[in-house]
Tab-separated table of C-alpha atoms (C1' of nucleotides) in Angstrom:
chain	number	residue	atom	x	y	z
N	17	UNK	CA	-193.390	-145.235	-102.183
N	18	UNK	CA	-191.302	-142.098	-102.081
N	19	UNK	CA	-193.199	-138.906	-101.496
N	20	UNK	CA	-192.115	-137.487	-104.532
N	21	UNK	CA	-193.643	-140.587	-106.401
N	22	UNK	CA	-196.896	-139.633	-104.371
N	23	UNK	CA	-196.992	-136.410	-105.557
N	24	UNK	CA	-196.515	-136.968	-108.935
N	25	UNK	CA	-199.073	-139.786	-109.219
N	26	UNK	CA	-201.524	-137.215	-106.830
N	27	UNK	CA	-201.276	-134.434	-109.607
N	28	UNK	CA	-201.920	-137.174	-112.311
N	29	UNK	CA	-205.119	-136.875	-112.421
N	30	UNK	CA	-206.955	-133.701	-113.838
N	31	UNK	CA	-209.584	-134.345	-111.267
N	32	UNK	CA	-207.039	-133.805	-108.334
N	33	UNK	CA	-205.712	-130.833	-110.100
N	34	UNK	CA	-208.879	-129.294	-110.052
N	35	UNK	CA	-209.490	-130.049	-106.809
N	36	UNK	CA	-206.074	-128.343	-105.790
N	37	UNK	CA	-207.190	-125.223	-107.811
N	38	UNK	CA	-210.253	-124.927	-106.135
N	39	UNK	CA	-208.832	-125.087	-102.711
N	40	UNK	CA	-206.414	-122.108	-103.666
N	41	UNK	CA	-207.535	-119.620	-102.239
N	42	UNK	CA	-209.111	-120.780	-98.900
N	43	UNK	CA	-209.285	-124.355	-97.124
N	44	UNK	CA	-212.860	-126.014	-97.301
N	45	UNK	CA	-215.055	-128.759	-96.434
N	46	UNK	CA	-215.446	-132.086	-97.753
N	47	UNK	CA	-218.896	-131.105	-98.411
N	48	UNK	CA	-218.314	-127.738	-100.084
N	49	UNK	CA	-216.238	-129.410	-102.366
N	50	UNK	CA	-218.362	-132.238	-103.296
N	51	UNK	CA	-220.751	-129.730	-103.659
N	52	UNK	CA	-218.785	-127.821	-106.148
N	53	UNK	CA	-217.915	-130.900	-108.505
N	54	UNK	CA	-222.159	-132.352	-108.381
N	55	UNK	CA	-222.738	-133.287	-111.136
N	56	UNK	CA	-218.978	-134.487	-112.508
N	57	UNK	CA	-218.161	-136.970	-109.828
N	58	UNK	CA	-219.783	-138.629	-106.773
N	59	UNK	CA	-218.966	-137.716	-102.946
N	60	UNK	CA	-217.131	-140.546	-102.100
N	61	UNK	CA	-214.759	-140.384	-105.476
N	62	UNK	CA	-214.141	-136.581	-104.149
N	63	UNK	CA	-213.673	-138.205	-100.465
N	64	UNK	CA	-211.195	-140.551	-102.320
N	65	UNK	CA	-209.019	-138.019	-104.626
N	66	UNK	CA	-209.305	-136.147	-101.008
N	67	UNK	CA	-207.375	-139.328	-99.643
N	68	UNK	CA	-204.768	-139.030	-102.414
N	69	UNK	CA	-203.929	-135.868	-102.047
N	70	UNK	CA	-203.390	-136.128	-98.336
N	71	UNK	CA	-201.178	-138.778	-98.364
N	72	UNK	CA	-198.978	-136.889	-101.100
N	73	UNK	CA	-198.842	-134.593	-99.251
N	74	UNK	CA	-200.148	-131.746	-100.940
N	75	UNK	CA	-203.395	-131.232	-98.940
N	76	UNK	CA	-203.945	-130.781	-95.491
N	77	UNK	CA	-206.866	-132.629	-93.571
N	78	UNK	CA	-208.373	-131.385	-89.988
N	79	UNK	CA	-211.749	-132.588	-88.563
N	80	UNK	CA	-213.656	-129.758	-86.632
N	81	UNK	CA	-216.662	-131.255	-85.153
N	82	UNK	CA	-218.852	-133.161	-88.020
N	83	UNK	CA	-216.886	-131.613	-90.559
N	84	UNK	CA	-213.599	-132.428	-92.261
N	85	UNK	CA	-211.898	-129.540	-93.130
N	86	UNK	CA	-209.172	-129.505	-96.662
N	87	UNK	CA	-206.343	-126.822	-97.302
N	88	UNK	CA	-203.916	-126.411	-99.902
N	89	UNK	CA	-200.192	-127.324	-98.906
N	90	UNK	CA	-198.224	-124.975	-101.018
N	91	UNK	CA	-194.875	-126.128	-99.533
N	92	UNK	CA	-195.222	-129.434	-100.202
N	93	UNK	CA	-196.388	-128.619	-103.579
N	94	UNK	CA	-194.051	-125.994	-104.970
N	95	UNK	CA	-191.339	-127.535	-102.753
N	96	UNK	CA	-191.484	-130.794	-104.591
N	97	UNK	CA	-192.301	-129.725	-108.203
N	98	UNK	CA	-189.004	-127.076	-107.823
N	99	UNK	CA	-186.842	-129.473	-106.379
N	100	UNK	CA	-187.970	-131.690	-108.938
N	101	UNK	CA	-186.755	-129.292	-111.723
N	102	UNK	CA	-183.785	-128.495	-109.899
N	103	UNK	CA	-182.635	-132.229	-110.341
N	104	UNK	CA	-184.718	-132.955	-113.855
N	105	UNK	CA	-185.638	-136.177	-111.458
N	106	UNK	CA	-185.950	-136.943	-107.705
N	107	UNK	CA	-184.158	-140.238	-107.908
N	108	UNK	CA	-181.857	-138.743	-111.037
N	109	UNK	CA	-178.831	-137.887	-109.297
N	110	UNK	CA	-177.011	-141.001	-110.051
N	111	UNK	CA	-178.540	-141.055	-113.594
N	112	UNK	CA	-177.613	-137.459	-113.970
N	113	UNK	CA	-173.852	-138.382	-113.076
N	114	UNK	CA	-174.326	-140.745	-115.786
N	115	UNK	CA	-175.554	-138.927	-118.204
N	116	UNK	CA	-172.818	-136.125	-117.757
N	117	UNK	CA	-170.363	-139.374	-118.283
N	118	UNK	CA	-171.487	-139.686	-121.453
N	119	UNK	CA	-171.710	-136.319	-122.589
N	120	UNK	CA	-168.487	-136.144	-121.583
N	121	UNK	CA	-167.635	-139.062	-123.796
N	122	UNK	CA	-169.299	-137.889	-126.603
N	123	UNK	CA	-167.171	-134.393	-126.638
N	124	UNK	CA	-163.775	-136.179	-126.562
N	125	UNK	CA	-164.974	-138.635	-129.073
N	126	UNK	CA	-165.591	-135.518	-131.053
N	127	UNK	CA	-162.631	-133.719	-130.086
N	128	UNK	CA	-164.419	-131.008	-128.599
N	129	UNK	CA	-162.250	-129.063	-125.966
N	130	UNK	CA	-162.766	-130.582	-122.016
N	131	UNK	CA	-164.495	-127.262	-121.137
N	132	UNK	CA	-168.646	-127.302	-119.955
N	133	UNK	CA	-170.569	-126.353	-122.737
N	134	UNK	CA	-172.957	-123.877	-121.506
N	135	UNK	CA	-176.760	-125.720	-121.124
N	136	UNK	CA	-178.434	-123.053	-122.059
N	137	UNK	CA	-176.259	-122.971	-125.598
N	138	UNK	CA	-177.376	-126.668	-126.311
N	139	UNK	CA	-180.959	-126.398	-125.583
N	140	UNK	CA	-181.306	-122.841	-127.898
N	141	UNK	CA	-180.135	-125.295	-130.608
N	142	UNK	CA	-183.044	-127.494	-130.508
N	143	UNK	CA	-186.591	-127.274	-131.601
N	144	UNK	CA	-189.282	-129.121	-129.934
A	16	UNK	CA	-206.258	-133.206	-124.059
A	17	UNK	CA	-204.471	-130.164	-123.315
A	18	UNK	CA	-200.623	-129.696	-123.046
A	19	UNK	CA	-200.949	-129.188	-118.993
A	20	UNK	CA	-202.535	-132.606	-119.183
A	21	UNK	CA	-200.155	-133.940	-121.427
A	22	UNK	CA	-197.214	-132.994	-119.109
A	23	UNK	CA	-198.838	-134.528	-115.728
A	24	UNK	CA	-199.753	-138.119	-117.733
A	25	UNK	CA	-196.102	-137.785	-118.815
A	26	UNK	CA	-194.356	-137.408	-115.566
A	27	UNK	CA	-197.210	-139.298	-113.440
A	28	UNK	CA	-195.126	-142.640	-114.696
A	29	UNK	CA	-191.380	-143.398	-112.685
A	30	UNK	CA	-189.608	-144.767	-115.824
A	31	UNK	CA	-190.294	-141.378	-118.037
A	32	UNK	CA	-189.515	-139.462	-115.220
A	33	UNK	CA	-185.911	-141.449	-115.001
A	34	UNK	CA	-185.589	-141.364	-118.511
A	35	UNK	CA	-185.885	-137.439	-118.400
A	36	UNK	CA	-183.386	-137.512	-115.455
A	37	UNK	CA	-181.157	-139.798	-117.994
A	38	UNK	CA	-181.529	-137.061	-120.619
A	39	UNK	CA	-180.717	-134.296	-118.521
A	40	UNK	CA	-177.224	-133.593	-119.273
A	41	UNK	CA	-177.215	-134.394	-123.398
A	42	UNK	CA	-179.319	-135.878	-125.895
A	43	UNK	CA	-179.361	-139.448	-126.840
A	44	UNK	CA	-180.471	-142.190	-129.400
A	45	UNK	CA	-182.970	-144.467	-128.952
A	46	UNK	CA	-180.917	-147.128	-128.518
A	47	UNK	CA	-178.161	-145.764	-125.801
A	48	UNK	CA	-181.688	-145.055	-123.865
A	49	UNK	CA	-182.503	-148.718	-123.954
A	50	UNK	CA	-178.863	-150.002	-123.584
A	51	UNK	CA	-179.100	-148.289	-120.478
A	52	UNK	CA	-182.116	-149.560	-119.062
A	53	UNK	CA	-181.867	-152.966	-120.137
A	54	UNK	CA	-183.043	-155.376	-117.876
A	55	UNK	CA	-185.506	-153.176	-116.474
A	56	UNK	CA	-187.783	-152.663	-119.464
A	57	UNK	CA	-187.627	-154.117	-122.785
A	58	UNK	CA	-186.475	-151.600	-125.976
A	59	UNK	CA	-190.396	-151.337	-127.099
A	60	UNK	CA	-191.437	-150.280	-123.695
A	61	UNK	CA	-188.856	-147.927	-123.984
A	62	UNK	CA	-189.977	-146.825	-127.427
A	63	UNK	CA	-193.591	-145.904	-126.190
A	64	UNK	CA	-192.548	-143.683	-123.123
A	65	UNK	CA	-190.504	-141.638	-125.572
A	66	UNK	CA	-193.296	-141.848	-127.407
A	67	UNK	CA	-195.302	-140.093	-124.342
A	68	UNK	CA	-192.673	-137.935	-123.394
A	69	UNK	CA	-192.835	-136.319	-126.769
A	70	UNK	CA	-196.322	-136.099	-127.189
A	71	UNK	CA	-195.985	-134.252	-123.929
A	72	UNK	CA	-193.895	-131.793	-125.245
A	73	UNK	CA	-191.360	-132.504	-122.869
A	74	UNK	CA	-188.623	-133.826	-124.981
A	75	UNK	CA	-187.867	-133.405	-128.414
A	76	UNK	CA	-186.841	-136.454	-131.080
A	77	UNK	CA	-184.858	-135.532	-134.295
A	78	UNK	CA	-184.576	-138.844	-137.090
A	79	UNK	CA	-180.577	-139.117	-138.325
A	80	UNK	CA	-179.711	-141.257	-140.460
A	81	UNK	CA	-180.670	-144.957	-138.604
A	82	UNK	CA	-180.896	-143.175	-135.450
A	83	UNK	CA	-183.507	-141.423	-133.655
A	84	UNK	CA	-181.998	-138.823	-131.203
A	85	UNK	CA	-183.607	-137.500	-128.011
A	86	UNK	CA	-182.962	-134.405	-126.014
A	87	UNK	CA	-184.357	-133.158	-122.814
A	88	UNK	CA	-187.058	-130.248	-123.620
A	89	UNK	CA	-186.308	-127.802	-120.539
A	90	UNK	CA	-188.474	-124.675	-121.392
A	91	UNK	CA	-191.335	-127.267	-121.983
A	92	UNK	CA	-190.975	-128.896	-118.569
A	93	UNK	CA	-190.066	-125.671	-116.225
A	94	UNK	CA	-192.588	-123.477	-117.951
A	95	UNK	CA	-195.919	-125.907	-117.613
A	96	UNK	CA	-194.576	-126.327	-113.767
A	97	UNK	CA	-194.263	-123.003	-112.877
A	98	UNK	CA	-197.445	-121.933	-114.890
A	99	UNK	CA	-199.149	-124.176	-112.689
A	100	UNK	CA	-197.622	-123.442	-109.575
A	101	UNK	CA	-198.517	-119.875	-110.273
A	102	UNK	CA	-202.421	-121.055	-110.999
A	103	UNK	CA	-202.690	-123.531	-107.971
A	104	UNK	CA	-200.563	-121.133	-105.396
A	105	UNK	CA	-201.937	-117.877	-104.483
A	106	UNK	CA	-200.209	-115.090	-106.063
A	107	UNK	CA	-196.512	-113.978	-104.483
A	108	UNK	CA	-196.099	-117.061	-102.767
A	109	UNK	CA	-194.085	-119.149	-105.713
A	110	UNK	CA	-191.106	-116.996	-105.883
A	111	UNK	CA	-190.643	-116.778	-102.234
A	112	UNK	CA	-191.072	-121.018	-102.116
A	113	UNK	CA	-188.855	-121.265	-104.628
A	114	UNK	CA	-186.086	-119.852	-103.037
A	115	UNK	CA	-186.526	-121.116	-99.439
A	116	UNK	CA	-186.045	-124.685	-101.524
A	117	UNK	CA	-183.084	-123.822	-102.978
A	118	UNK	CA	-181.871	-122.925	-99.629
A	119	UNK	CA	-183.006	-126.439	-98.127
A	120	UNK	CA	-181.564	-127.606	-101.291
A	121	UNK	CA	-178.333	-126.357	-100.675
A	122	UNK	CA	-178.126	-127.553	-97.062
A	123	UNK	CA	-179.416	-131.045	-98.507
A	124	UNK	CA	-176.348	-130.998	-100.789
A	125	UNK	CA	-173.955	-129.896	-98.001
A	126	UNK	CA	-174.337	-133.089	-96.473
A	127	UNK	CA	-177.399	-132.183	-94.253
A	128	UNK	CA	-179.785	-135.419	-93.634
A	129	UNK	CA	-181.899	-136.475	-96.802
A	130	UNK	CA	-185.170	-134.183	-95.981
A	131	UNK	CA	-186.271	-135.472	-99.272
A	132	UNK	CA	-189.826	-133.115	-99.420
A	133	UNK	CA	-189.766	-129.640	-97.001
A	134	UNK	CA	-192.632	-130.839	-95.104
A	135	UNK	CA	-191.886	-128.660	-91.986
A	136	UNK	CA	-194.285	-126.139	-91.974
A	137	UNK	CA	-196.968	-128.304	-92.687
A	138	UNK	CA	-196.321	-130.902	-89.800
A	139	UNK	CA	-195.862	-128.087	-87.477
A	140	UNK	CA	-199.098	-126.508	-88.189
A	141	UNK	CA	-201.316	-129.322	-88.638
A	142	UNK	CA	-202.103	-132.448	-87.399
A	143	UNK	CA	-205.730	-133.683	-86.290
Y	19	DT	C1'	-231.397	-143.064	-76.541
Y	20	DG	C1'	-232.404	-142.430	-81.238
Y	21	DC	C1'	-232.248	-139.848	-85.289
Y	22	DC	C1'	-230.051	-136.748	-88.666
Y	23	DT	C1'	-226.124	-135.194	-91.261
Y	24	DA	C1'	-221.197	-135.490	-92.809
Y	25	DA	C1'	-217.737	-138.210	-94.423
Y	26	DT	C1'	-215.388	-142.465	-95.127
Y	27	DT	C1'	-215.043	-147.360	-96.191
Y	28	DA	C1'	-216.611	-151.628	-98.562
Y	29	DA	C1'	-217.520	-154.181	-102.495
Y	30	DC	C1'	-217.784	-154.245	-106.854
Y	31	DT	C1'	-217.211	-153.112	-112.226
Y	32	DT	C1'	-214.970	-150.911	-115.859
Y	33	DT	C1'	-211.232	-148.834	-118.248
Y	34	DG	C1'	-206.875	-147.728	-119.638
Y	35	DG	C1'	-201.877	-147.731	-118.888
Y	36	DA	C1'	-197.803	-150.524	-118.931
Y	37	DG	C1'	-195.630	-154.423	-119.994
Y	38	DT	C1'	-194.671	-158.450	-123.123
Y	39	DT	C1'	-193.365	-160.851	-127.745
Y	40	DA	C1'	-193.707	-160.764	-132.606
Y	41	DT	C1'	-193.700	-158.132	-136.764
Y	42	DA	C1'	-193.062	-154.143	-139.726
Y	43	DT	C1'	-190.412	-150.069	-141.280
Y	44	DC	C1'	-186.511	-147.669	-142.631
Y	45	DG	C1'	-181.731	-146.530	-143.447
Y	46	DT	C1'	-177.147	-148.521	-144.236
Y	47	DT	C1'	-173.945	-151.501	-146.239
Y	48	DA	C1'	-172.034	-155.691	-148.550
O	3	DT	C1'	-180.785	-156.386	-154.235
O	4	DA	C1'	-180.255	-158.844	-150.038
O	5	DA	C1'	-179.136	-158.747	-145.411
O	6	DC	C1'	-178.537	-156.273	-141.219
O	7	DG	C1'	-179.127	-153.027	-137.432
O	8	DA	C1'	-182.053	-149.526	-135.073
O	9	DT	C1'	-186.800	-148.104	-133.871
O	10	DA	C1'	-191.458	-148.258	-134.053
O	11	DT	C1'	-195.966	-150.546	-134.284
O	12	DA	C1'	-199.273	-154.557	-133.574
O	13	DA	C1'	-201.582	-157.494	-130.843
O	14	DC	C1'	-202.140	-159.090	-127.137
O	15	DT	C1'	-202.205	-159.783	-121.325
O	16	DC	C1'	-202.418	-158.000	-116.788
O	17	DC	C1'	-203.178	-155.003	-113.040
O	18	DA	C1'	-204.333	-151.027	-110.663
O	19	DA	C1'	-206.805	-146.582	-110.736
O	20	DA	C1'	-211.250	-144.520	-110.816
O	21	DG	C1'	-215.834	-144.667	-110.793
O	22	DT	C1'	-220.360	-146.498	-108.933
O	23	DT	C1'	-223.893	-147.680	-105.034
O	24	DA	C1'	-224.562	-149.441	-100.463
O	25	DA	C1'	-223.137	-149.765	-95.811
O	26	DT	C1'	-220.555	-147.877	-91.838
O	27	DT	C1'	-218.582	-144.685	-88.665
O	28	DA	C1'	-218.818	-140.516	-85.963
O	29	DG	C1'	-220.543	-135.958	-84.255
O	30	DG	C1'	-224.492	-133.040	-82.849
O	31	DC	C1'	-228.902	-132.548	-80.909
O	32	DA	C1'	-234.072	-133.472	-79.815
DNA sequence: TGCCTAATTAACTTTGGAGTTATATCGTTA
DNA sequence: TAACGATATAACTCCAAAGTTAATTAGGCA
């Protein structure tokens, strides 16, 4: 699995997200945040989303004596999530040359002149 | 469930996340979205990730005539990203990401080996 | 050594997402 | 109105993620 595909399936869960949140602002224990989410989840599910997040990527893991220490990864993170909006898609580039194909297509098949029609122009159009 | 969660569900799945890629360049029917991933998923598979991807927010659909068209949604996608790159990454830090990956970016696209996610700083620094 | 604490792994159950085929809906056209 | 073409919904099956408790590994210390 790519590690994009990691890190997308990592931030999946609202669980994981919170657990990202909470280890914004300084790195932490495995206890300290099992301690913070008593109550909502067990210590080995935490010990488990821990896992997931590591392997994405997004976390950092470093055992100091009996303790495992967790820290946020922000490169990883905000690398992946901007290049991912940069493309629309990690694996997209092919697709995206396809896509521009047929938009291509379309505007001769409307007689619309060759030039690029500004993006920004097409998505004001539309309404959610 | 919130739109944040919405958004992650959406793009935790591969398919949507092509489909969006698909999208990227001009809006589509229903159908020219299956036609072109025939083979891989049948046309009422397709049906309920647009389905998601609307619910998410991240695309919008528009009924004409027997046709139902779909367009990328970009302000959807880009804003809940950013909003919660700004939440999850201390404050500053973002902006200053966001650029160093469009200069990896660039280099990537210059013919540079795939680095497919900026993992440098974090190898460097860590590793138990 | 033997015990205590921290964290992970094992083994299991449950739930929901993703896919399938079959059917229904809706607009167009003969 | 009947038939057709384009999408969506129904009604399932299947599998993997996510949770649980119990057992295991590993470090620190008497």
């Amino acid at each position: 699995m790519a590690s994009v595909e990691k890190v997308f399936e990592a931030l999946a869960s609202a669980h994981r997200r919170r657990i990202l949140a909470y280890l914004s602002k300084t790195d932490m224990t495995a206890g300290e945040i099992g301690e913070r989410f008593a109550g909502i989840m067990s210590q080995p599910a935490i010990s488990k989303h821990l896992s997931v997040l590591e392997h994405a990527g997004v976390v950092w893991r470093q055992k100091r004596g009996m303790n495992v220490h967790y820290g946020l990864n922000e490169d990883a993170l905000s690398g992946t999530l901007v290049h991912f909006l940069a493309e629309v898609c990690p694996v997209g580039r092919p697709l995206k040359r396809e896509s521009a194909a047929a938009a291509r297509r379309k505007r001769v098949a409307l007689g619309e002149p060759e030039a690029e029609v500004p993006e920004t122009a097409r998505l004001a159009r539309k309404k959610s």
